[in-house]
Tab-separated table of C-alpha atoms and ligand atoms in Angstrom:
chain	number	residue	atom	x	y	z
A	1	MET	CA	-8.050	25.243	3.085
A	2	PRO	CA	-10.460	27.774	1.559
A	3	GLY	CA	-10.282	28.636	-2.135
A	4	ALA	CA	-11.339	31.827	-3.935
A	5	VAL	CA	-14.943	32.333	-4.996
A	6	ASN	CA	-15.762	31.874	-8.666
A	7	LYS	CA	-18.926	33.966	-9.155
A	8	LYS	CA	-19.847	32.468	-12.512
A	9	ARG	CA	-19.872	28.915	-11.220
A	10	TYR	CA	-21.556	29.978	-8.017
A	11	ASN	CA	-24.490	31.292	-10.005
A	12	MET	CA	-24.751	28.194	-12.157
A	13	PHE	CA	-25.968	26.040	-9.362
A	14	ARG	CA	-27.317	27.394	-6.145
A	15	PHE	CA	-24.412	26.555	-3.898
A	16	PRO	CA	-23.607	29.230	-1.310
A	17	LEU	CA	-19.869	28.826	-1.555
A	18	GLN	CA	-19.026	31.596	0.892
A	19	LYS	CA	-21.142	29.990	3.600
A	20	PHE	CA	-19.411	26.639	3.259
A	21	GLN	CA	-15.798	27.822	2.869
A	22	GLU	CA	-14.757	26.480	6.254
A	23	THR	CA	-17.162	23.531	6.495
A	24	PRO	CA	-15.391	20.187	6.864
A	25	THR	CA	-15.715	18.089	3.723
A	26	PRO	CA	-16.940	15.820	2.202
A	27	PHE	CA	-20.649	16.502	2.607
A	28	TYR	CA	-23.874	16.336	0.668
A	29	PHE	CA	-25.551	19.580	-0.263
A	30	TYR	CA	-29.253	19.597	-1.151
A	31	ASP	CA	-31.183	22.312	-2.934
A	32	LEU	CA	-34.671	22.028	-1.402
A	33	LYS	CA	-36.092	24.644	-3.740
A	34	LEU	CA	-35.238	22.419	-6.681
A	35	LEU	CA	-36.734	19.421	-4.870
A	36	ASP	CA	-39.968	21.379	-4.358
A	37	LYS	CA	-40.003	22.474	-7.991
A	38	THR	CA	-39.578	18.845	-9.076
A	39	LEU	CA	-42.396	17.652	-6.805
A	40	ASP	CA	-44.675	20.457	-7.999
A	41	GLU	CA	-44.035	19.458	-11.610
A	42	ILE	CA	-45.076	15.857	-10.855
A	43	ALA	CA	-48.215	17.072	-9.081
A	44	LYS	CA	-49.034	19.224	-12.090
A	45	GLN	CA	-48.626	16.333	-14.539
A	46	ILE	CA	-50.846	13.892	-12.639
A	47	LYS	CA	-53.581	16.377	-11.714
A	48	GLY	CA	-56.983	15.168	-12.878
A	49	PHE	CA	-55.793	11.569	-13.398
A	50	PRO	CA	-56.305	8.645	-10.992
A	51	TYR	CA	-52.529	8.514	-10.532
A	52	LYS	CA	-50.588	8.178	-7.263
A	53	VAL	CA	-46.850	8.680	-6.879
A	54	HIS	CA	-44.876	6.847	-4.184
A	55	TYR	CA	-41.384	8.181	-3.610
A	56	ALA	CA	-38.797	5.337	-3.622
A	57	VAL	CA	-36.984	5.921	-0.317
A	58	LYS	CA	-34.033	3.775	-1.398
A	59	ALA	CA	-32.924	6.672	-3.599
A	60	ASN	CA	-32.458	8.952	-0.599
A	61	GLY	CA	-33.606	8.326	2.966
A	62	ASN	CA	-32.298	11.566	4.445
A	63	LYS	CA	-34.786	12.756	7.079
A	64	THR	CA	-35.069	16.335	5.803
A	65	ILE	CA	-35.635	15.098	2.241
A	66	LEU	CA	-38.285	12.614	3.404
A	67	GLU	CA	-40.092	15.267	5.441
A	68	GLU	CA	-40.122	17.616	2.473
A	69	ILE	CA	-41.665	14.943	0.233
A	70	ALA	CA	-44.166	13.861	2.907
A	71	LYS	CA	-45.304	17.484	3.372
A	72	LYS	CA	-46.231	17.627	-0.308
A	73	GLY	CA	-48.611	14.686	0.132
A	74	PHE	CA	-46.704	12.021	-1.808
A	75	GLY	CA	-46.707	8.356	-0.843
A	76	VAL	CA	-43.667	6.132	-0.343
A	77	ASP	CA	-42.181	2.994	-1.839
A	78	LEU	CA	-40.206	0.971	0.711
A	79	VAL	CA	-37.920	-2.051	0.651
A	80	SER	CA	-37.081	-2.801	4.288
A	81	GLY	CA	-38.272	-2.487	7.856
A	82	GLY	CA	-35.716	0.295	8.310
A	83	GLU	CA	-37.296	2.243	5.475
A	84	ILE	CA	-40.818	1.687	6.874
A	85	GLN	CA	-39.589	3.097	10.200
A	86	ALA	CA	-37.895	6.090	8.538
A	87	ALA	CA	-41.033	6.837	6.499
A	88	LEU	CA	-43.233	6.700	9.608
A	89	GLU	CA	-40.858	9.030	11.458
A	90	ALA	CA	-40.872	11.486	8.546
A	91	GLY	CA	-44.671	11.692	8.700
A	92	PHE	CA	-45.791	9.584	5.732
A	93	ASN	CA	-49.250	8.109	6.045
A	94	PRO	CA	-49.162	4.260	6.151
A	95	GLY	CA	-52.121	4.326	3.766
A	96	THR	CA	-49.678	5.566	1.090
A	97	MET	CA	-46.972	2.954	1.732
A	98	VAL	CA	-46.083	0.232	-0.739
A	99	TYR	CA	-43.473	-2.297	0.261
A	100	SER	CA	-41.396	-4.329	-2.240
A	101	GLY	CA	-38.507	-6.759	-1.815
A	102	VAL	CA	-37.796	-10.410	-2.615
A	103	GLY	CA	-36.709	-11.283	0.932
A	104	LYS	CA	-39.050	-9.641	3.411
A	105	THR	CA	-38.439	-11.133	6.873
A	106	ASP	CA	-41.205	-11.949	9.376
A	107	PRO	CA	-40.427	-8.927	11.619
A	108	GLU	CA	-40.524	-6.675	8.528
A	109	ILE	CA	-43.842	-8.132	7.363
A	110	ASN	CA	-45.236	-7.733	10.882
A	111	LEU	CA	-44.162	-4.079	10.945
A	112	GLY	CA	-46.065	-3.535	7.697
A	113	LEU	CA	-49.110	-5.373	9.038
A	114	ASP	CA	-49.093	-3.467	12.337
A	115	ASN	CA	-49.164	-0.215	10.406
A	116	ASP	CA	-51.810	-1.354	7.893
A	117	ILE	CA	-49.732	-0.314	4.900
A	118	PHE	CA	-51.429	0.230	1.547
A	119	SER	CA	-49.785	-2.714	-0.205
A	120	PHE	CA	-47.146	-5.401	0.093
A	121	ASN	CA	-45.667	-5.809	-3.389
A	122	VAL	CA	-45.334	-9.567	-3.227
A	123	GLU	CA	-42.591	-11.233	-5.231
A	124	SER	CA	-43.327	-14.986	-4.848
A	125	VAL	CA	-45.989	-17.529	-3.868
A	126	PRO	CA	-44.169	-18.552	-0.644
A	127	GLU	CA	-44.207	-14.872	0.352
A	128	VAL	CA	-47.999	-14.589	-0.181
A	129	GLU	CA	-48.482	-17.653	2.009
A	130	VAL	CA	-46.303	-16.265	4.811
A	131	ILE	CA	-48.034	-12.874	4.727
A	132	ASN	CA	-51.394	-14.665	4.906
A	133	GLU	CA	-50.247	-16.656	7.914
A	134	LEU	CA	-48.790	-13.662	9.781
A	135	ALA	CA	-51.866	-11.529	9.006
A	136	GLY	CA	-54.069	-14.401	10.246
A	137	LYS	CA	-52.241	-14.435	13.590
A	138	LYS	CA	-53.065	-10.765	14.015
A	139	GLY	CA	-56.641	-11.150	12.802
A	140	LYS	CA	-55.869	-8.791	9.919
A	141	ILE	CA	-56.329	-8.768	6.180
A	142	ALA	CA	-53.103	-7.850	4.332
A	143	ASN	CA	-53.361	-5.757	1.185
A	144	ILE	CA	-51.066	-7.012	-1.532
A	145	SER	CA	-50.101	-6.515	-5.161
A	146	ILE	CA	-48.369	-9.230	-7.110
A	147	ARG	CA	-45.114	-8.162	-8.697
A	148	VAL	CA	-44.977	-9.332	-12.280
A	149	ASN	CA	-41.700	-9.718	-14.096
A	150	PRO	CA	-42.685	-8.273	-17.485
A	151	ASP	CA	-39.518	-9.530	-19.233
A	152	ILE	CA	-38.702	-6.147	-20.754
A	153	ASP	CA	-35.066	-5.240	-21.259
A	154	ALA	CA	-34.672	-1.543	-20.579
A	155	HIS	CA	-31.033	-1.633	-21.768
A	156	THR	CA	-29.639	0.090	-18.718
A	157	HIS	CA	-26.477	-0.978	-16.890
A	158	ARG	CA	-26.583	-4.716	-16.156
A	159	TYR	CA	-26.466	-4.109	-12.411
A	160	ILE	CA	-29.659	-2.052	-12.443
A	161	THR	CA	-31.931	-4.007	-14.794
A	162	THR	CA	-34.787	-5.577	-12.903
A	163	GLY	CA	-37.482	-6.450	-15.423
A	164	THR	CA	-35.989	-9.301	-17.478
A	165	ALA	CA	-37.010	-12.933	-16.960
A	166	GLU	CA	-33.606	-13.892	-15.503
A	167	ASP	CA	-33.690	-11.255	-12.768
A	168	LYS	CA	-34.617	-12.325	-9.249
A	169	PHE	CA	-37.531	-9.899	-9.109
A	170	GLY	CA	-41.229	-10.650	-9.442
A	171	ILE	CA	-43.147	-13.600	-10.831
A	172	ASN	CA	-42.825	-14.693	-14.463
A	173	ILE	CA	-45.874	-14.023	-16.608
A	174	GLU	CA	-46.496	-17.730	-17.240
A	175	MET	CA	-46.731	-18.337	-13.469
A	176	LEU	CA	-48.818	-15.257	-12.731
A	177	SER	CA	-52.232	-16.830	-13.079
A	178	THR	CA	-51.386	-19.467	-10.439
A	179	ALA	CA	-50.048	-16.812	-8.070
A	180	VAL	CA	-53.177	-14.666	-8.512
A	181	ASN	CA	-55.403	-17.649	-7.799
A	182	VAL	CA	-53.415	-18.548	-4.674
A	183	ALA	CA	-53.757	-14.947	-3.454
A	184	LEU	CA	-57.507	-14.911	-4.152
A	185	SER	CA	-57.982	-18.170	-2.254
A	186	LEU	CA	-56.258	-17.082	0.965
A	187	PRO	CA	-58.507	-15.757	3.744
A	188	ASN	CA	-56.168	-13.094	5.135
A	189	ILE	CA	-55.091	-11.611	1.819
A	190	HIS	CA	-56.756	-8.841	-0.143
A	191	LEU	CA	-55.352	-8.660	-3.656
A	192	ARG	CA	-55.366	-5.022	-4.790
A	193	GLY	CA	-53.583	-5.375	-8.091
A	194	LEU	CA	-50.454	-6.011	-10.083
A	195	HIS	CA	-47.042	-4.418	-9.690
A	196	PHE	CA	-44.275	-3.949	-12.275
A	197	HIS	CA	-40.880	-2.283	-12.476
A	198	VAL	CA	-38.755	-2.404	-15.616
A	199	GLY	CA	-35.480	-0.885	-14.464
A	200	SER	CA	-33.783	2.351	-13.546
A	201	GLN	CA	-32.204	5.358	-15.307
A	202	ILE	CA	-34.453	4.856	-18.352
A	203	THR	CA	-34.443	7.937	-20.576
A	204	ASP	CA	-36.002	6.428	-23.700
A	205	MET	CA	-39.782	6.065	-23.301
A	206	LYS	CA	-39.896	2.811	-25.340
A	207	PRO	CA	-39.566	0.390	-22.388
A	208	PHE	CA	-42.417	2.251	-20.640
A	209	GLY	CA	-44.526	1.955	-23.801
A	210	MET	CA	-43.785	-1.777	-23.908
A	211	LEU	CA	-44.765	-2.025	-20.276
A	212	CYS	CA	-48.135	-0.394	-21.073
A	213	GLU	CA	-48.748	-2.987	-23.798
A	214	SER	CA	-47.850	-5.782	-21.418
A	215	VAL	CA	-50.239	-4.414	-18.746
A	216	ASN	CA	-53.028	-3.991	-21.324
A	217	GLY	CA	-52.613	-7.629	-22.399
A	218	LEU	CA	-52.735	-8.882	-18.815
A	219	LEU	CA	-55.799	-6.776	-17.965
A	220	ASP	CA	-57.595	-8.238	-21.005
A	221	TYR	CA	-56.595	-11.728	-19.936
A	222	PHE	CA	-57.849	-11.284	-16.369
A	223	ASP	CA	-61.045	-9.554	-17.573
A	224	ARG	CA	-61.812	-12.700	-19.553
A	225	HIS	CA	-61.367	-14.701	-16.338
A	226	ASP	CA	-63.550	-12.253	-14.443
A	227	ILE	CA	-60.669	-11.100	-12.238
A	228	HIS	CA	-60.547	-7.338	-11.728
A	229	PHE	CA	-57.944	-5.186	-10.016
A	230	GLU	CA	-58.345	-1.919	-8.078
A	231	MET	CA	-54.941	-0.699	-9.083
A	232	ILE	CA	-51.892	-1.198	-11.233
A	233	ASN	CA	-48.438	-0.137	-10.049
A	234	VAL	CA	-45.916	0.465	-12.835
A	235	GLY	CA	-42.916	1.112	-10.562
A	236	GLY	CA	-40.303	3.752	-11.271
A	237	GLY	CA	-37.253	4.078	-13.451
A	238	LEU	CA	-37.479	7.464	-15.140
A	239	GLY	CA	-33.902	8.580	-15.798
A	240	ILE	CA	-32.275	11.966	-15.407
A	241	ASP	CA	-29.741	13.964	-17.428
A	242	TYR	CA	-26.411	13.267	-15.747
A	243	LEU	CA	-24.574	15.282	-18.411
A	244	LYS	CA	-26.563	18.534	-18.093
A	245	PRO	CA	-27.735	18.895	-14.499
A	246	ASP	CA	-28.275	22.645	-14.818
A	247	VAL	CA	-30.092	22.602	-18.160
A	248	ASN	CA	-32.354	19.642	-17.331
A	249	SER	CA	-32.611	20.080	-13.594
A	250	VAL	CA	-36.232	18.854	-13.616
A	251	PRO	CA	-36.740	15.592	-15.564
A	252	ASP	CA	-39.219	15.362	-18.420
A	253	PHE	CA	-42.224	14.200	-16.384
A	254	GLU	CA	-44.630	15.432	-19.039
A	255	HIS	CA	-43.312	12.962	-21.613
A	256	PHE	CA	-43.143	10.174	-19.024
A	257	PHE	CA	-46.704	10.471	-17.703
A	258	ASP	CA	-48.020	11.161	-21.180
A	259	THR	CA	-46.745	7.714	-22.263
A	260	PHE	CA	-49.004	6.109	-19.662
A	261	LYS	CA	-51.908	8.497	-20.304
A	262	ARG	CA	-51.886	7.600	-23.981
A	263	ARG	CA	-51.008	3.935	-23.885
A	264	LEU	CA	-52.218	2.285	-20.707
A	265	LYS	CA	-55.917	1.412	-20.819
A	266	LEU	CA	-57.005	1.686	-17.213
A	267	ARG	CA	-60.356	0.131	-16.342
A	268	LYS	CA	-63.157	2.169	-14.791
A	269	GLY	CA	-62.303	3.157	-11.221
A	270	GLN	CA	-58.800	1.698	-11.487
A	271	GLU	CA	-55.834	3.661	-10.093
A	272	LEU	CA	-52.351	3.841	-11.572
A	273	HIS	CA	-49.462	3.982	-9.106
A	274	PHE	CA	-45.835	4.959	-9.695
A	275	GLU	CA	-42.679	4.504	-7.621
A	276	LEU	CA	-40.263	7.252	-8.600
A	277	GLY	CA	-36.910	7.584	-6.892
A	278	ARG	CA	-34.034	8.983	-8.905
A	279	SER	CA	-36.113	11.416	-10.974
A	280	ILE	CA	-37.343	13.107	-7.782
A	281	VAL	CA	-34.101	13.572	-5.859
A	282	ALA	CA	-31.039	13.099	-8.096
A	283	GLN	CA	-30.614	16.647	-9.367
A	284	CYS	CA	-31.154	18.411	-6.048
A	285	GLY	CA	-28.082	16.831	-4.447
A	286	SER	CA	-24.346	17.335	-4.912
A	287	LEU	CA	-21.389	15.839	-3.154
A	288	ILE	CA	-18.988	18.573	-2.072
A	289	ALA	CA	-15.340	17.654	-1.585
A	290	ARG	CA	-11.969	19.318	-1.199
A	291	VAL	CA	-8.791	18.705	-3.133
A	292	VAL	CA	-6.302	17.063	-0.807
A	293	PHE	CA	-3.434	16.862	-3.292
A	294	VAL	CA	-2.749	17.384	-6.972
A	295	LYS	CA	-0.258	14.741	-8.052
A	296	GLU	CA	1.570	14.056	-11.271
A	297	ASN	CA	2.701	10.665	-12.508
A	298	ARG	CA	4.336	9.780	-15.814
A	299	ASN	CA	1.400	10.486	-18.161
A	300	LYS	CA	-1.278	11.606	-15.774
A	301	LYS	CA	-2.283	14.335	-13.433
A	302	PHE	CA	-4.495	13.355	-10.550
A	303	VAL	CA	-6.814	15.481	-8.484
A	304	ILE	CA	-7.172	13.601	-5.214
A	305	LEU	CA	-10.340	14.500	-3.344
A	306	ASP	CA	-11.275	13.878	0.261
A	307	ALA	CA	-14.505	12.228	-0.988
A	308	GLY	CA	-14.360	8.730	-2.357
A	309	MET	CA	-16.406	5.717	-3.339
A	310	THR	CA	-17.545	5.373	0.262
A	311	ASP	CA	-19.445	8.651	-0.156
A	312	LEU	CA	-20.665	8.115	-3.735
A	313	ILE	CA	-20.221	4.622	-5.114
A	314	ARG	CA	-22.023	5.004	-8.463
A	315	PRO	CA	-18.918	5.701	-10.619
A	316	ALA	CA	-17.023	2.753	-9.087
A	317	LEU	CA	-19.962	0.337	-9.134
A	318	TYR	CA	-21.756	1.172	-12.383
A	319	GLU	CA	-19.141	3.168	-14.288
A	320	ALA	CA	-21.608	6.039	-13.888
A	321	TYR	CA	-20.617	9.537	-14.940
A	322	HIS	CA	-21.387	12.559	-12.773
A	323	VAL	CA	-20.501	16.108	-13.802
A	324	ILE	CA	-17.559	17.326	-11.737
A	325	GLN	CA	-16.883	21.004	-11.158
A	326	ASN	CA	-14.156	22.894	-9.447
A	327	ILE	CA	-16.426	25.441	-7.774
A	328	SER	CA	-13.791	27.568	-6.107
A	329	SER	CA	-11.123	27.964	-8.757
A	330	SER	CA	-10.982	31.331	-10.465
A	331	ASP	CA	-8.292	30.112	-12.832
A	332	THR	CA	-9.207	30.536	-16.500
A	333	ALA	CA	-6.532	28.087	-17.671
A	334	SER	CA	-7.517	24.443	-17.766
A	335	ASP	CA	-5.825	21.078	-17.516
A	336	VAL	CA	-6.783	17.406	-17.809
A	337	TYR	CA	-7.032	15.280	-14.672
A	338	ASP	CA	-8.186	11.966	-13.355
A	339	VAL	CA	-10.363	12.822	-10.375
A	340	VAL	CA	-9.972	10.191	-7.699
A	341	GLY	CA	-10.804	9.515	-4.067
A	342	PRO	CA	-8.551	8.432	-1.184
A	343	ILE	CA	-9.899	4.871	-0.779
A	344	CYS	CA	-7.573	1.890	-1.158
A	345	GLU	CA	-9.316	0.500	-4.250
A	346	SER	CA	-8.299	1.146	-7.837
A	347	SER	CA	-11.959	1.639	-8.825
A	348	ASP	CA	-12.123	4.674	-6.525
A	349	VAL	CA	-12.184	7.038	-9.497
A	350	PHE	CA	-14.848	9.693	-10.128
A	351	ALA	CA	-13.750	10.558	-13.672
A	352	ARG	CA	-10.855	9.997	-16.038
A	353	ASP	CA	-9.329	12.607	-18.364
A	354	GLU	CA	-11.603	15.341	-17.119
A	355	LYS	CA	-10.947	18.875	-18.376
A	356	LEU	CA	-11.060	21.223	-15.394
A	357	PRO	CA	-9.786	24.638	-14.393
A	358	VAL	CA	-6.231	24.334	-13.125
A	359	SER	CA	-6.833	22.905	-9.668
A	360	LYS	CA	-4.879	23.105	-6.460
A	361	ARG	CA	-4.877	21.813	-2.928
A	362	GLY	CA	-7.840	23.223	-0.990
A	363	ASP	CA	-10.134	23.844	-3.967
A	364	LEU	CA	-13.764	22.851	-3.501
A	365	PHE	CA	-15.299	20.395	-5.953
A	366	ALA	CA	-18.940	19.567	-6.605
A	367	ILE	CA	-19.947	16.171	-7.926
A	368	ARG	CA	-23.378	16.778	-9.349
A	369	SER	CA	-26.625	14.815	-9.693
A	370	ALA	CA	-25.734	12.912	-6.536
A	371	GLY	CA	-29.061	13.265	-4.709
A	372	ALA	CA	-30.167	9.748	-5.676
A	373	TYR	CA	-28.304	6.599	-4.654
A	374	GLY	CA	-25.512	8.746	-3.204
A	375	GLU	CA	-25.914	9.238	0.515
A	376	THR	CA	-28.057	6.072	0.832
A	377	MET	CA	-25.304	3.912	-0.635
A	378	ALA	CA	-22.499	5.414	1.453
A	379	SER	CA	-20.439	3.001	3.528
A	380	ARG	CA	-17.884	3.105	6.296
A	381	TYR	CA	-15.246	1.149	4.368
A	382	ASN	CA	-11.724	2.100	5.486
A	383	MET	CA	-13.467	3.155	8.738
A	384	ARG	CA	-14.439	6.456	7.249
A	385	GLN	CA	-17.173	8.675	8.654
A	386	LEU	CA	-20.473	8.811	6.797
A	387	PRO	CA	-20.881	12.144	4.992
A	388	LYS	CA	-22.956	14.877	6.647
A	389	SER	CA	-25.681	16.765	4.815
A	390	TYR	CA	-26.637	20.443	4.486
A	391	PHE	CA	-29.656	22.088	2.934
A	392	GLN	CA	-30.493	25.300	1.168
A	393	ARG	CA	-33.953	26.658	0.443
B	1	LIG	N1	-39.542	0.450	-7.602
B	1	LIG	C1	-38.792	-0.668	-7.549
B	1	LIG	C2	-39.449	-1.952	-7.356
B	1	LIG	C3	-37.394	-0.583	-7.674
B	1	LIG	O1	-36.666	-1.679	-7.641
B	1	LIG	C4	-36.787	0.704	-7.854
B	1	LIG	C5	-35.344	0.835	-7.967
B	1	LIG	C6	-37.622	1.834	-7.893
B	1	LIG	C7	-38.994	1.661	-7.780
B	1	LIG	C8	-37.089	3.219	-8.077
B	1	LIG	O2	-36.442	3.346	-9.283
B	1	LIG	P1	-35.943	4.796	-9.819
B	1	LIG	O3	-37.183	5.618	-10.099
B	1	LIG	O4	-35.105	5.394	-8.777
B	1	LIG	O5	-35.188	4.454	-11.039
B	1	LIG	N2	-28.436	2.080	-7.191
B	1	LIG	C9	-28.758	2.165	-8.609
B	1	LIG	C10	-30.246	2.152	-8.868
B	1	LIG	C11	-30.958	0.943	-8.291
B	1	LIG	C12	-32.439	0.969	-8.537
B	1	LIG	C13	-33.113	-0.134	-7.814
B	1	LIG	N3	-34.532	-0.134	-7.900
B	1	LIG	C14	-28.104	3.418	-9.178
B	1	LIG	O6	-27.423	4.127	-8.443
B	1	LIG	O7	-28.207	3.695	-10.367
């Protein structure tokens, strides 16, 4: 069901429409040139600072994407044995791997130990004890960081806040000292430092500034107790511009890193680590779908796509907005539609009351900024196929 080429839209984002006219939909399309540009910008901003960036694989574990990031020398942030495996296969060095998660299983911990990963980001005292025991059995010393819950509310969607005291993540500040002492007392544990993460899709730098203050206070406290850390890991969370993917295709890394450069008082020889996911991959990916039907009900017109919440769940799960474009329509007239998927769930809606060029069966649509938490969160609900992926350099 090919549609006509709209040159103007084609130029706006680098999607080779002609090439994909006959390609079965839905699929993810990734612009690797934009990914490279984004990675180069990060490298530029941290040059000359003792900063290390670990890419959060949970945002996108696609093999080609991982290989591209590994080639540029970045580290990885992992949350499961499956992710450790994928990172190894994509060529990441285990010495750059940090591994978080409140429920690491013994086989997962053993996989990390066997590969001598850089750090387990430990989320509880029972976890430190188990890692110590498993490392002991292998005659190894496990490198860990203790994840602190800094109790900072980043005011993002309630499903993606992680840094408040009621969240399941990390250890509360009042219990931190005990956890640090337990870690220091165990023979098969090497405590590298402290780990934090305040939340995701944070576009206001204030929560990051508050995090710096919190880290400064803790470093002072531990200095007084003669406890010193090699590194601090401040996690990820930098947001992206979902409303203007073409204007702000590369996030404002300068402002982000500058917040830490100005406000976090690293000790001599100490490294600062980051775990960025969304800000690295979100803008380089789009979900491409075809219009199956255009349907009219009493007060509404619906564009029904062949992509649904199984391909991109963010709108259904977090009420997230992604820019939607009809990339093949050459119609200059517009109309207002609800853009929905085919899944048997009433939350399977990409956007309501969206102004779009008059759309018809067979038109190609792009759902933008879908490179992060898109393909990785896809499911086979309704026994659908997982979406394929294509790349452009
Ligand atoms: N580090 C830790 C410990 C995390 O929990 C996360 C994300 C990251 C790093 C990476 O955060 P980023 O830089 O990507 O914001 N599925 C949700 C987002 C969940 C984020 C979970 N943790 C979404 O689609 O918005």
